[in-house]
Amino acid sequence: MEIILKTTIGSILSVVFLFLSGIHFYWGLGGKWGSNAAIPAKMNNERIMQPGLLACFVVALALLCFGLFISVKSGIASFPLPGWVMRYGLWVISILFALRAIGEFKYVGFFKKIKSTRFGQFDTRYYSPLCLAIAVSTIVLALLS
């Protein structure tokens, strides 16, 4: 039962990370679909940042690495990784996504002040809950490993 749960959680997380990575590569290559709801904005809908090619690709590569790492940790794939990565990787991912879900208290996360922008609404409905689900799932996976 434990192996089935580990494989199921790992498969779902890997697919989520690969999908998110693909979206960031798409944006990095100049794609526009969904980008108007993907960047935090001020009350006047002015974006607080303008991520370029490098930023999108760095995030995309990080998400891709997370997905591949989770595939290894859940037994879906096999790839040699340093011991410290195997020991602490899931905990690092869970902390990163828990912090993202909590947010920075102004534009991002469950405790943000600016909620009425398009990003704010999407963040409340989709992005922060997804980050919390990723954090909890990686904790469960870490405890099963």
C-alpha angles and dihedrals in degrees: 000000000000091000092050091050092047092049093045095049091044093050094049093046092047092052091047092050093045090050093048090046090052092052091052092049088050091052091045089056091053102270115155104192109120094356094115089065097039102070123069113246139195121246090272088056092250108147114244091217140016107214114203136202095289095049092048092048094047090053091043092052092046091051090047090052091049090052093048092045091052089050088056095045092049093049096248093116136018123223130145113249131172115274094243090055091051091048101044107019098094091047091051091050092048093049092048093051094042089054090048090051091050090046136191094291098245112059107356138051139019093304099049120136098210105066105145099076121095089253091047092054093046091045092054094046103036121359102052094042089049090051091049091048090050091049094049093043093051090049090052090048091049091051090050093049 
